[in-house]
mmCIF file with all atom_site columns, C-alpha atoms in Angstrom:
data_model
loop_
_atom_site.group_PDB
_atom_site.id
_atom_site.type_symbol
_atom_site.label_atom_id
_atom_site.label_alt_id
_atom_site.label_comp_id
_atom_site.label_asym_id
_atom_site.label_entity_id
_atom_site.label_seq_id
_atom_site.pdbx_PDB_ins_code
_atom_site.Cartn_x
_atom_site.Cartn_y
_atom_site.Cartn_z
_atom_site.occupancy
_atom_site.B_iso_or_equiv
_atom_site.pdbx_formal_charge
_atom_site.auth_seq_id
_atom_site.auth_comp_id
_atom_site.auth_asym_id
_atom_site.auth_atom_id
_atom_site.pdbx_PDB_model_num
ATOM 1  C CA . UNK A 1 1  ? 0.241   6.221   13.894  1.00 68.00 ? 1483 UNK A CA 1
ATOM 2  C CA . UNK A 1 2  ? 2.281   8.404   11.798  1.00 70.00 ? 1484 UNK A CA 1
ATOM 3  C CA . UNK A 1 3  ? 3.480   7.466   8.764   1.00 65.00 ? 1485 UNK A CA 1
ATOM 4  C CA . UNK A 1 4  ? 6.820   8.617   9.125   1.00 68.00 ? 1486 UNK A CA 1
ATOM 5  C CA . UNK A 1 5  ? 8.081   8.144   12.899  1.00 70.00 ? 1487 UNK A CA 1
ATOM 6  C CA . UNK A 1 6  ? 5.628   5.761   13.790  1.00 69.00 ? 1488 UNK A CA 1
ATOM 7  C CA . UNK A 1 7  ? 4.948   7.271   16.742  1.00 71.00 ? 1489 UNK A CA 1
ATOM 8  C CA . UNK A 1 8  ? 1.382   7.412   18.340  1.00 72.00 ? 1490 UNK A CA 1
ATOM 9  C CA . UNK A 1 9  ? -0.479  9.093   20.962  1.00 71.00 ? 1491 UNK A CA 1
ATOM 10 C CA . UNK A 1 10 ? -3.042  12.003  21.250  1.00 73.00 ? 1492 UNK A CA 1
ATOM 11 C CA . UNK A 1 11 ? 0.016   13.994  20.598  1.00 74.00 ? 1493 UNK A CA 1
ATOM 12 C CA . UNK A 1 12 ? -0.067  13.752  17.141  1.00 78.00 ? 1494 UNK A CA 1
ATOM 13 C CA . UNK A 1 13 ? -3.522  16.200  15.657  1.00 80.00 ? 1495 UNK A CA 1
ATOM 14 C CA . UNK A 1 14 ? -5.362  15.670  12.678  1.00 82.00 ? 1496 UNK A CA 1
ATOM 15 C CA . UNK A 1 15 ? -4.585  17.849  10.174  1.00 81.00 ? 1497 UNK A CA 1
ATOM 16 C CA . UNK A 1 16 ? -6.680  17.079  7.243   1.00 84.00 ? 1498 UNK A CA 1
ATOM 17 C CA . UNK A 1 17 ? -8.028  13.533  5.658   1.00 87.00 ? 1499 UNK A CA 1
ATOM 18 C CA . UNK A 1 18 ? -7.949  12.356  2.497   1.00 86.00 ? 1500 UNK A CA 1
ATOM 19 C CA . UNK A 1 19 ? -9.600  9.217   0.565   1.00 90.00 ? 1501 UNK A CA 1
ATOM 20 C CA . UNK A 1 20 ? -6.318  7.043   -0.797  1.00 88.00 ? 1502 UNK A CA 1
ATOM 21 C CA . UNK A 1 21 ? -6.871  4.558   -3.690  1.00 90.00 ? 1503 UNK A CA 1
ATOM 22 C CA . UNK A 1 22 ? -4.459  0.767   -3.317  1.00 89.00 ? 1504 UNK A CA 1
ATOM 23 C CA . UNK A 1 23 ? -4.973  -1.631  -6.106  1.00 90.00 ? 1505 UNK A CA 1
ATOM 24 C CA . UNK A 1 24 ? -4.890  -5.181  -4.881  1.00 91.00 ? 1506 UNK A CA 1
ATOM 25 C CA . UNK A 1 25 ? -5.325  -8.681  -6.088  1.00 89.00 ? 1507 UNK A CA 1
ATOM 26 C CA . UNK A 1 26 ? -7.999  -9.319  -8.818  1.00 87.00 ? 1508 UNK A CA 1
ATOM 27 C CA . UNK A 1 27 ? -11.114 -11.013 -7.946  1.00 84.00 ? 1509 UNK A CA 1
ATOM 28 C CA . UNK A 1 28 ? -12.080 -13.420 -10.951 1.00 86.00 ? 1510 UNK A CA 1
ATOM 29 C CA . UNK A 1 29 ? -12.189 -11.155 -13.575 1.00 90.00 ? 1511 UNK A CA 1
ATOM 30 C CA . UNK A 1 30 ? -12.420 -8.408  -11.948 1.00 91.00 ? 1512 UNK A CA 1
ATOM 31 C CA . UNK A 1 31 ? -9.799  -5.673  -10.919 1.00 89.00 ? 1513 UNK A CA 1
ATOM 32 C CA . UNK A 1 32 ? -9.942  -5.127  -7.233  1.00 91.00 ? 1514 UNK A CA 1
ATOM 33 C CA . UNK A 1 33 ? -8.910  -1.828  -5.768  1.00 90.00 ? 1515 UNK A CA 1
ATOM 34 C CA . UNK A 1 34 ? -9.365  -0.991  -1.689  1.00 89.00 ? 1516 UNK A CA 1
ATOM 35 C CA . UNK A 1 35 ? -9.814  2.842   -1.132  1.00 91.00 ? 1517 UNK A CA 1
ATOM 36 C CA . UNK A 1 36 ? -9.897  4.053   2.147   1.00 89.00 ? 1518 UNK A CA 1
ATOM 37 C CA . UNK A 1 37 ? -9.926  7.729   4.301   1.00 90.00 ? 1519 UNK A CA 1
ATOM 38 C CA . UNK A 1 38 ? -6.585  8.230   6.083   1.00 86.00 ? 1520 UNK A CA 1
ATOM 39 C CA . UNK A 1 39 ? -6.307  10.818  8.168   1.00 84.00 ? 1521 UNK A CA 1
ATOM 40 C CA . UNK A 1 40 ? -3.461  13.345  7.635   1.00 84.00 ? 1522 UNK A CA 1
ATOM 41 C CA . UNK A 1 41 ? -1.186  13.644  11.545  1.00 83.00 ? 1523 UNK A CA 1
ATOM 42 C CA . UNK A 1 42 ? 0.654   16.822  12.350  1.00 83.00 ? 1524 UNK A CA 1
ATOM 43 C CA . UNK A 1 43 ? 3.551   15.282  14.011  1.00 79.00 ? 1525 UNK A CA 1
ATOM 44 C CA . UNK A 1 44 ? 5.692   17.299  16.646  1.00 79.00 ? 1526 UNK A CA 1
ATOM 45 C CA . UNK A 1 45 ? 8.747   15.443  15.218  1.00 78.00 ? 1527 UNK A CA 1
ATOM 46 C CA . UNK A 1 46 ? 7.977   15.114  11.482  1.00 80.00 ? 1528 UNK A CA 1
ATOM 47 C CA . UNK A 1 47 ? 5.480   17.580  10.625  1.00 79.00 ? 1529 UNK A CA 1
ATOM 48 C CA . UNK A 1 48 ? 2.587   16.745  8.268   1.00 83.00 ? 1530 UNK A CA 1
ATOM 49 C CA . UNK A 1 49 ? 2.506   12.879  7.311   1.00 79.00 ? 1531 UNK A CA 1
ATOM 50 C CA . UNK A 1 50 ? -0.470  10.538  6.190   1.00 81.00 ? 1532 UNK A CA 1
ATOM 51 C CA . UNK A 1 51 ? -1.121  7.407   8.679   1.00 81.00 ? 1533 UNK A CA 1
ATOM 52 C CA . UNK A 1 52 ? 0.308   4.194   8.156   1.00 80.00 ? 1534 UNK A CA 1
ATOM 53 C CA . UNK A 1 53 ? -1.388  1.549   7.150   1.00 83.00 ? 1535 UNK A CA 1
ATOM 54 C CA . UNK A 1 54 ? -0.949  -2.247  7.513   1.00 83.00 ? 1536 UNK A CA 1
ATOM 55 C CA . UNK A 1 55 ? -1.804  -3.095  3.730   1.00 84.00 ? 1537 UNK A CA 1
ATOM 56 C CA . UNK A 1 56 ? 0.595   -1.555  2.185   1.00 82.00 ? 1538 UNK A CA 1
ATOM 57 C CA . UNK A 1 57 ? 3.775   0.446   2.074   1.00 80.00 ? 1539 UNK A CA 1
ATOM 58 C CA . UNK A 1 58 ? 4.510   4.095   2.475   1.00 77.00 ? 1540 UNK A CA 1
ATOM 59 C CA . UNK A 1 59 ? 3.982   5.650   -1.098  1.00 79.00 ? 1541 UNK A CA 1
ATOM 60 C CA . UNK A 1 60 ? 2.412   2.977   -2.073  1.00 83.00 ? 1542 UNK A CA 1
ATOM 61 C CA . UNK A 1 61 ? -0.308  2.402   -4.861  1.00 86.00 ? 1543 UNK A CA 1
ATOM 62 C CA . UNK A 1 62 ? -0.573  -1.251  -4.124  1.00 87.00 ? 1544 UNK A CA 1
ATOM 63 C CA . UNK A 1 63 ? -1.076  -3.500  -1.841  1.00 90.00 ? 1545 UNK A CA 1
ATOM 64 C CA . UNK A 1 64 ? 1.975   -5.778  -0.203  1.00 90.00 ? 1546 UNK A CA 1
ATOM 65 C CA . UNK A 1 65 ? 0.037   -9.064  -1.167  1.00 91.00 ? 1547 UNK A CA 1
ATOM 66 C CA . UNK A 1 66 ? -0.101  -7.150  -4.894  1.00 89.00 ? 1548 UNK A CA 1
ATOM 67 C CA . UNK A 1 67 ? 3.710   -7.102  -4.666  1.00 88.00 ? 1549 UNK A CA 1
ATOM 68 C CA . UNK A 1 68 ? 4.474   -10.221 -2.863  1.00 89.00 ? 1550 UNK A CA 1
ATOM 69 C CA . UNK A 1 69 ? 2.826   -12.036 -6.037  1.00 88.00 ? 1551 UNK A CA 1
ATOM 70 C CA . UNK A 1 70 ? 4.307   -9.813  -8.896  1.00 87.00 ? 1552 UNK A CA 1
ATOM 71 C CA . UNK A 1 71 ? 7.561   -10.690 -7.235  1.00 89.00 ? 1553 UNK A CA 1
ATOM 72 C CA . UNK A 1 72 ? 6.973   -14.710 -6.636  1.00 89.00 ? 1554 UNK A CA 1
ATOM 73 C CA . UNK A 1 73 ? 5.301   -15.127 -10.267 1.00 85.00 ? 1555 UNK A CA 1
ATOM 74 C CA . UNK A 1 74 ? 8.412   -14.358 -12.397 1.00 84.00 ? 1556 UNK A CA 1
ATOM 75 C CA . UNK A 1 75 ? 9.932   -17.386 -9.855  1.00 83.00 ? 1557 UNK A CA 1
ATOM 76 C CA . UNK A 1 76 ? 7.576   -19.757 -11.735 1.00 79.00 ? 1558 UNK A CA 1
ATOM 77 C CA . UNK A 1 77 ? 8.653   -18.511 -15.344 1.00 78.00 ? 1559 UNK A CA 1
ATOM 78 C CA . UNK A 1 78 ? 10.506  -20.840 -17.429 1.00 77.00 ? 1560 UNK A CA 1
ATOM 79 C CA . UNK A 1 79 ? 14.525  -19.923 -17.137 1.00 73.00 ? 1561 UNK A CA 1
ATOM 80 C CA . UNK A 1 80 ? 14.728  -20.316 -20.963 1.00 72.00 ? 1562 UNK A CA 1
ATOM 81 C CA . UNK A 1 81 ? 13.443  -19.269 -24.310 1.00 67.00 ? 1563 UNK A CA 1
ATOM 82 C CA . UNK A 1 82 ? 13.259  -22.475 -25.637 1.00 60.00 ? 1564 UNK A CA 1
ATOM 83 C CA . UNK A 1 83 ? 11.370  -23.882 -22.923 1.00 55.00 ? 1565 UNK A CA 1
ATOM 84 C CA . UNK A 1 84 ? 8.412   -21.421 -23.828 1.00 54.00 ? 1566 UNK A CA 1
ATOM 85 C CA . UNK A 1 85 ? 8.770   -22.952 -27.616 1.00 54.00 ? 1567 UNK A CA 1
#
């Protein structure tokens, strides 16, 4: 699928690939990061974009369940200094 029309089809030709790096939730401890090769499409349309993938957004250098909990933890911050004291 490419990355920028979503389109699909044995239209689109592989152009190059390249290994991309997404940091995700930590394990334990330990930092967790998912790396994976994506293929870059020549689209007819678009020209030149990297597939999509479902993890994460185009651009990307996480993973959306990385950003849905750095947005939803700040929700579960006290409102107020003083509460913290």
């Amino acid at each position: 699928m490419c990355g920028a029309c979503g389109q699909t089809g044995d239209h689109l030709q592989i152009h190059d690939r390249r290994v991309k790096r997404w940091r995700h939730l930590d394990l334990g401890a330990a930092r967790c990061h998912i790396e994976c090769e994506l293929r870059l499409l020549r689209c007819p349309d678009c020209g030149v974009h990297a597939e999509a993938v479902p993890w994460a957004r185009p651009g990307a250098h996480h993973t959306r369940d990385f950003e849905d909990l750095v947005a939803w933890l700040p929700s579960r911050w006290p409102r107020t200094r003083s509460a913290v004291c």
